[in-house]
Amino acid sequence: MKIIYTFIVLVIGTFLAIQGSINTQLTTFLRHPLQGALVNFMVGFICLVGLNFIFRTQVPDWGTVRTAPWYLFAGGMLGAIFVSSVIFFIPKIGVTTVLAAAIAGQLIAASFIDHFGLFGLAVHHINPGRIAGILLLLGGIFLIQKY
């Protein structure tokens, strides 16, 4: 089952390249990266409202939401920074370089999160194989950018 989930995530990963490319074109049309990012999130918001309606999820209890630790709300901010940055950098260095660097950054951060069990997640210690994989990705960024 793990291999099926991994394949599904691999396919979903292709959405980032497509999303970044489409958002860059949207930004060209709208004439500003932040406007492209805003429209991206507005469409995403509408889709999420629709999905919540389709799956009949309950409206969050706002009393409970207000008691959540502040950092749990950073995901939306980080997503906005990520999408805006991708839109900004794709025309400058290309989709492949942007996503290679983003993936390497994600894996470096993920390794720290896993190793220390940050945010209450299970611990998965970093090991030489994971370090080698990250170093290979960093080397890949160099090769992608050079050639």
PDB file of C-alpha atoms in Angstrom:
ATOM      1  CA  MET A   1       0.000   0.000   0.000  1.00  0.00           C
ATOM      2  CA  LYS A   2       2.909   2.335   0.767  1.00  0.00           C
ATOM      3  CA  ILE A   3       4.093   2.152  -2.859  1.00  0.00           C
ATOM      4  CA  ILE A   4       0.625   3.160  -4.105  1.00  0.00           C
ATOM      5  CA  TYR A   5       0.547   6.166  -1.775  1.00  0.00           C
ATOM      6  CA  THR A   6       4.050   7.114  -2.895  1.00  0.00           C
ATOM      7  CA  PHE A   7       3.018   6.918  -6.558  1.00  0.00           C
ATOM      8  CA  ILE A   8      -0.062   9.073  -5.903  1.00  0.00           C
ATOM      9  CA  VAL A   9       2.098  11.687  -4.170  1.00  0.00           C
ATOM     10  CA  LEU A  10       4.568  11.522  -7.078  1.00  0.00           C
ATOM     11  CA  VAL A  11       1.746  12.314  -9.503  1.00  0.00           C
ATOM     12  CA  ILE A  12       0.460  15.096  -7.244  1.00  0.00           C
ATOM     13  CA  GLY A  13       4.012  16.466  -7.165  1.00  0.00           C
ATOM     14  CA  THR A  14       3.722  17.138 -10.894  1.00  0.00           C
ATOM     15  CA  PHE A  15       0.966  19.591 -10.014  1.00  0.00           C
ATOM     16  CA  LEU A  16       3.581  21.960  -8.527  1.00  0.00           C
ATOM     17  CA  ALA A  17       5.343  22.344 -11.882  1.00  0.00           C
ATOM     18  CA  ILE A  18       2.026  22.831 -13.648  1.00  0.00           C
ATOM     19  CA  GLN A  19       0.721  25.211 -10.963  1.00  0.00           C
ATOM     20  CA  GLY A  20       3.881  27.317 -11.011  1.00  0.00           C
ATOM     21  CA  SER A  21       3.828  27.563 -14.796  1.00  0.00           C
ATOM     22  CA  ILE A  22       0.135  28.465 -14.945  1.00  0.00           C
ATOM     23  CA  ASN A  23       0.476  30.991 -12.114  1.00  0.00           C
ATOM     24  CA  THR A  24       3.420  32.601 -13.909  1.00  0.00           C
ATOM     25  CA  GLN A  25       1.281  33.028 -17.021  1.00  0.00           C
ATOM     26  CA  LEU A  26      -1.574  34.369 -14.885  1.00  0.00           C
ATOM     27  CA  THR A  27       0.862  36.871 -13.380  1.00  0.00           C
ATOM     28  CA  THR A  28       1.903  37.981 -16.867  1.00  0.00           C
ATOM     29  CA  PHE A  29      -1.768  38.541 -17.633  1.00  0.00           C
ATOM     30  CA  LEU A  30      -2.456  40.373 -14.333  1.00  0.00           C
ATOM     31  CA  ARG A  31       0.916  42.206 -14.359  1.00  0.00           C
ATOM     32  CA  HIS A  32       1.986  41.493 -10.753  1.00  0.00           C
ATOM     33  CA  PRO A  33       3.157  38.333  -8.929  1.00  0.00           C
ATOM     34  CA  LEU A  34       1.122  39.102  -5.815  1.00  0.00           C
ATOM     35  CA  GLN A  35      -2.062  39.443  -7.870  1.00  0.00           C
ATOM     36  CA  GLY A  36      -1.360  36.069  -9.479  1.00  0.00           C
ATOM     37  CA  ALA A  37      -0.816  34.536  -6.047  1.00  0.00           C
ATOM     38  CA  LEU A  38      -3.987  36.164  -4.710  1.00  0.00           C
ATOM     39  CA  VAL A  39      -6.105  34.775  -7.551  1.00  0.00           C
ATOM     40  CA  ASN A  40      -4.455  31.363  -7.011  1.00  0.00           C
ATOM     41  CA  PHE A  41      -5.510  31.342  -3.359  1.00  0.00           C
ATOM     42  CA  MET A  42      -8.990  32.690  -4.120  1.00  0.00           C
ATOM     43  CA  VAL A  43      -9.603  29.823  -6.550  1.00  0.00           C
ATOM     44  CA  GLY A  44      -8.141  27.400  -4.004  1.00  0.00           C
ATOM     45  CA  PHE A  45     -10.447  28.800  -1.319  1.00  0.00           C
ATOM     46  CA  ILE A  46     -13.483  28.303  -3.549  1.00  0.00           C
ATOM     47  CA  CYS A  47     -12.384  24.722  -4.308  1.00  0.00           C
ATOM     48  CA  LEU A  48     -11.923  23.953  -0.608  1.00  0.00           C
ATOM     49  CA  VAL A  49     -15.336  25.372   0.264  1.00  0.00           C
ATOM     50  CA  GLY A  50     -16.814  23.160  -2.458  1.00  0.00           C
ATOM     51  CA  LEU A  51     -14.954  20.072  -1.226  1.00  0.00           C
ATOM     52  CA  ASN A  52     -16.110  20.706   2.337  1.00  0.00           C
ATOM     53  CA  PHE A  53     -19.668  20.992   1.042  1.00  0.00           C
ATOM     54  CA  ILE A  54     -19.371  17.794  -1.039  1.00  0.00           C
ATOM     55  CA  PHE A  55     -17.864  15.797   1.849  1.00  0.00           C
ATOM     56  CA  ARG A  56     -20.259  17.410   4.340  1.00  0.00           C
ATOM     57  CA  THR A  57     -17.586  18.364   6.839  1.00  0.00           C
ATOM     58  CA  GLN A  58     -18.625  20.416   9.811  1.00  0.00           C
ATOM     59  CA  VAL A  59     -17.772  24.079  10.155  1.00  0.00           C
ATOM     60  CA  PRO A  60     -14.779  24.373  12.499  1.00  0.00           C
ATOM     61  CA  ASP A  61     -15.593  25.282  16.084  1.00  0.00           C
ATOM     62  CA  TRP A  62     -14.160  28.803  16.170  1.00  0.00           C
ATOM     63  CA  GLY A  63     -13.818  28.647  19.944  1.00  0.00           C
ATOM     64  CA  THR A  64     -11.446  25.715  19.510  1.00  0.00           C
ATOM     65  CA  VAL A  65      -9.684  27.379  16.574  1.00  0.00           C
ATOM     66  CA  ARG A  66      -8.950  30.444  18.726  1.00  0.00           C
ATOM     67  CA  THR A  67      -7.221  28.285  21.350  1.00  0.00           C
ATOM     68  CA  ALA A  68      -4.798  26.655  18.885  1.00  0.00           C
ATOM     69  CA  PRO A  69      -1.125  27.636  19.233  1.00  0.00           C
ATOM     70  CA  TRP A  70      -0.265  30.608  17.003  1.00  0.00           C
ATOM     71  CA  TYR A  71       2.259  28.698  14.884  1.00  0.00           C
ATOM     72  CA  LEU A  72      -0.450  26.340  13.614  1.00  0.00           C
ATOM     73  CA  PHE A  73      -1.716  29.238  11.477  1.00  0.00           C
ATOM     74  CA  ALA A  74       1.658  29.800   9.808  1.00  0.00           C
ATOM     75  CA  GLY A  75       0.881  27.251   7.071  1.00  0.00           C
ATOM     76  CA  GLY A  76      -1.270  29.699   5.135  1.00  0.00           C
ATOM     77  CA  MET A  77       1.382  32.398   5.384  1.00  0.00           C
ATOM     78  CA  LEU A  78       4.136  29.998   4.332  1.00  0.00           C
ATOM     79  CA  GLY A  79       1.995  28.801   1.426  1.00  0.00           C
ATOM     80  CA  ALA A  80       1.450  32.393   0.277  1.00  0.00           C
ATOM     81  CA  ILE A  81       5.189  33.092   0.441  1.00  0.00           C
ATOM     82  CA  PHE A  82       5.967  29.866  -1.447  1.00  0.00           C
ATOM     83  CA  VAL A  83       3.430  30.429  -4.242  1.00  0.00           C
ATOM     84  CA  SER A  84       4.399  34.106  -4.626  1.00  0.00           C
ATOM     85  CA  SER A  85       8.096  33.228  -4.721  1.00  0.00           C
ATOM     86  CA  VAL A  86       7.618  30.484  -7.308  1.00  0.00           C
ATOM     87  CA  ILE A  87       5.695  32.928  -9.504  1.00  0.00           C
ATOM     88  CA  PHE A  88       8.453  35.523  -9.082  1.00  0.00           C
ATOM     89  CA  PHE A  89      11.428  33.224  -9.748  1.00  0.00           C
ATOM     90  CA  ILE A  90      10.169  30.989 -12.603  1.00  0.00           C
ATOM     91  CA  PRO A  91      10.638  33.691 -15.265  1.00  0.00           C
ATOM     92  CA  LYS A  92      14.128  34.413 -13.915  1.00  0.00           C
ATOM     93  CA  ILE A  93      15.618  30.905 -13.525  1.00  0.00           C
ATOM     94  CA  GLY A  94      13.061  28.491 -15.010  1.00  0.00           C
ATOM     95  CA  VAL A  95      10.599  25.946 -13.652  1.00  0.00           C
ATOM     96  CA  THR A  96      13.154  23.138 -13.288  1.00  0.00           C
ATOM     97  CA  THR A  97      15.660  25.163 -11.254  1.00  0.00           C
ATOM     98  CA  VAL A  98      12.951  26.697  -9.066  1.00  0.00           C
ATOM     99  CA  LEU A  99      11.389  23.345  -8.238  1.00  0.00           C
ATOM    100  CA  ALA A 100      14.733  21.559  -7.792  1.00  0.00           C
ATOM    101  CA  ALA A 101      15.822  24.202  -5.284  1.00  0.00           C
ATOM    102  CA  ALA A 102      12.406  24.152  -3.593  1.00  0.00           C
ATOM    103  CA  ILE A 103      12.472  20.361  -3.286  1.00  0.00           C
ATOM    104  CA  ALA A 104      15.991  20.423  -1.841  1.00  0.00           C
ATOM    105  CA  GLY A 105      14.906  23.080   0.656  1.00  0.00           C
ATOM    106  CA  GLN A 106      11.853  21.027   1.570  1.00  0.00           C
ATOM    107  CA  LEU A 107      13.959  17.927   2.166  1.00  0.00           C
ATOM    108  CA  ILE A 108      16.482  19.782   4.301  1.00  0.00           C
ATOM    109  CA  ALA A 109      13.672  21.201   6.459  1.00  0.00           C
ATOM    110  CA  ALA A 110      11.866  17.833   6.500  1.00  0.00           C
ATOM    111  CA  SER A 111      15.037  16.105   7.700  1.00  0.00           C
ATOM    112  CA  PHE A 112      15.261  18.429  10.698  1.00  0.00           C
ATOM    113  CA  ILE A 113      11.548  18.064  11.425  1.00  0.00           C
ATOM    114  CA  ASP A 114      11.809  14.259  11.229  1.00  0.00           C
ATOM    115  CA  HIS A 115      15.055  13.999  13.207  1.00  0.00           C
ATOM    116  CA  PHE A 116      13.831  16.088  16.126  1.00  0.00           C
ATOM    117  CA  GLY A 117      10.135  15.173  15.926  1.00  0.00           C
ATOM    118  CA  LEU A 118       9.186  18.825  15.644  1.00  0.00           C
ATOM    119  CA  PHE A 119       5.542  19.921  15.735  1.00  0.00           C
ATOM    120  CA  GLY A 120       4.651  16.768  17.670  1.00  0.00           C
ATOM    121  CA  LEU A 121       5.455  14.438  14.762  1.00  0.00           C
ATOM    122  CA  ALA A 122       7.091  11.022  15.065  1.00  0.00           C
ATOM    123  CA  VAL A 123      10.893  10.938  15.132  1.00  0.00           C
ATOM    124  CA  HIS A 124      12.671   9.543  12.058  1.00  0.00           C
ATOM    125  CA  HIS A 125      16.393   9.979  12.599  1.00  0.00           C
ATOM    126  CA  ILE A 126      18.575  11.387   9.885  1.00  0.00           C
ATOM    127  CA  ASN A 127      21.120   8.904   8.579  1.00  0.00           C
ATOM    128  CA  PRO A 128      23.964   8.805   6.053  1.00  0.00           C
ATOM    129  CA  GLY A 129      21.614   7.675   3.269  1.00  0.00           C
ATOM    130  CA  ARG A 130      19.313  10.648   3.753  1.00  0.00           C
ATOM    131  CA  ILE A 131      22.255  13.032   3.936  1.00  0.00           C
ATOM    132  CA  ALA A 132      23.652  11.548   0.711  1.00  0.00           C
ATOM    133  CA  GLY A 133      20.271  11.984  -0.982  1.00  0.00           C
ATOM    134  CA  ILE A 134      20.119  15.650  -0.012  1.00  0.00           C
ATOM    135  CA  LEU A 135      23.691  16.209  -1.199  1.00  0.00           C
ATOM    136  CA  LEU A 136      22.823  14.570  -4.527  1.00  0.00           C
ATOM    137  CA  LEU A 137      19.842  16.917  -4.863  1.00  0.00           C
ATOM    138  CA  LEU A 138      22.054  19.922  -4.156  1.00  0.00           C
ATOM    139  CA  GLY A 139      24.483  18.653  -6.807  1.00  0.00           C
ATOM    140  CA  GLY A 140      21.540  18.238  -9.151  1.00  0.00           C
ATOM    141  CA  ILE A 141      20.565  21.881  -8.680  1.00  0.00           C
ATOM    142  CA  PHE A 142      24.092  22.899  -9.661  1.00  0.00           C
ATOM    143  CA  LEU A 143      23.952  20.733 -12.796  1.00  0.00           C
ATOM    144  CA  ILE A 144      20.457  21.919 -13.750  1.00  0.00           C
ATOM    145  CA  GLN A 145      21.460  25.553 -13.388  1.00  0.00           C
ATOM    146  CA  LYS A 146      24.788  25.120 -15.200  1.00  0.00           C
ATOM    147  CA  TYR A 147      23.439  23.198 -18.193  1.00  0.00           C
TER     148      TYR A 147
END
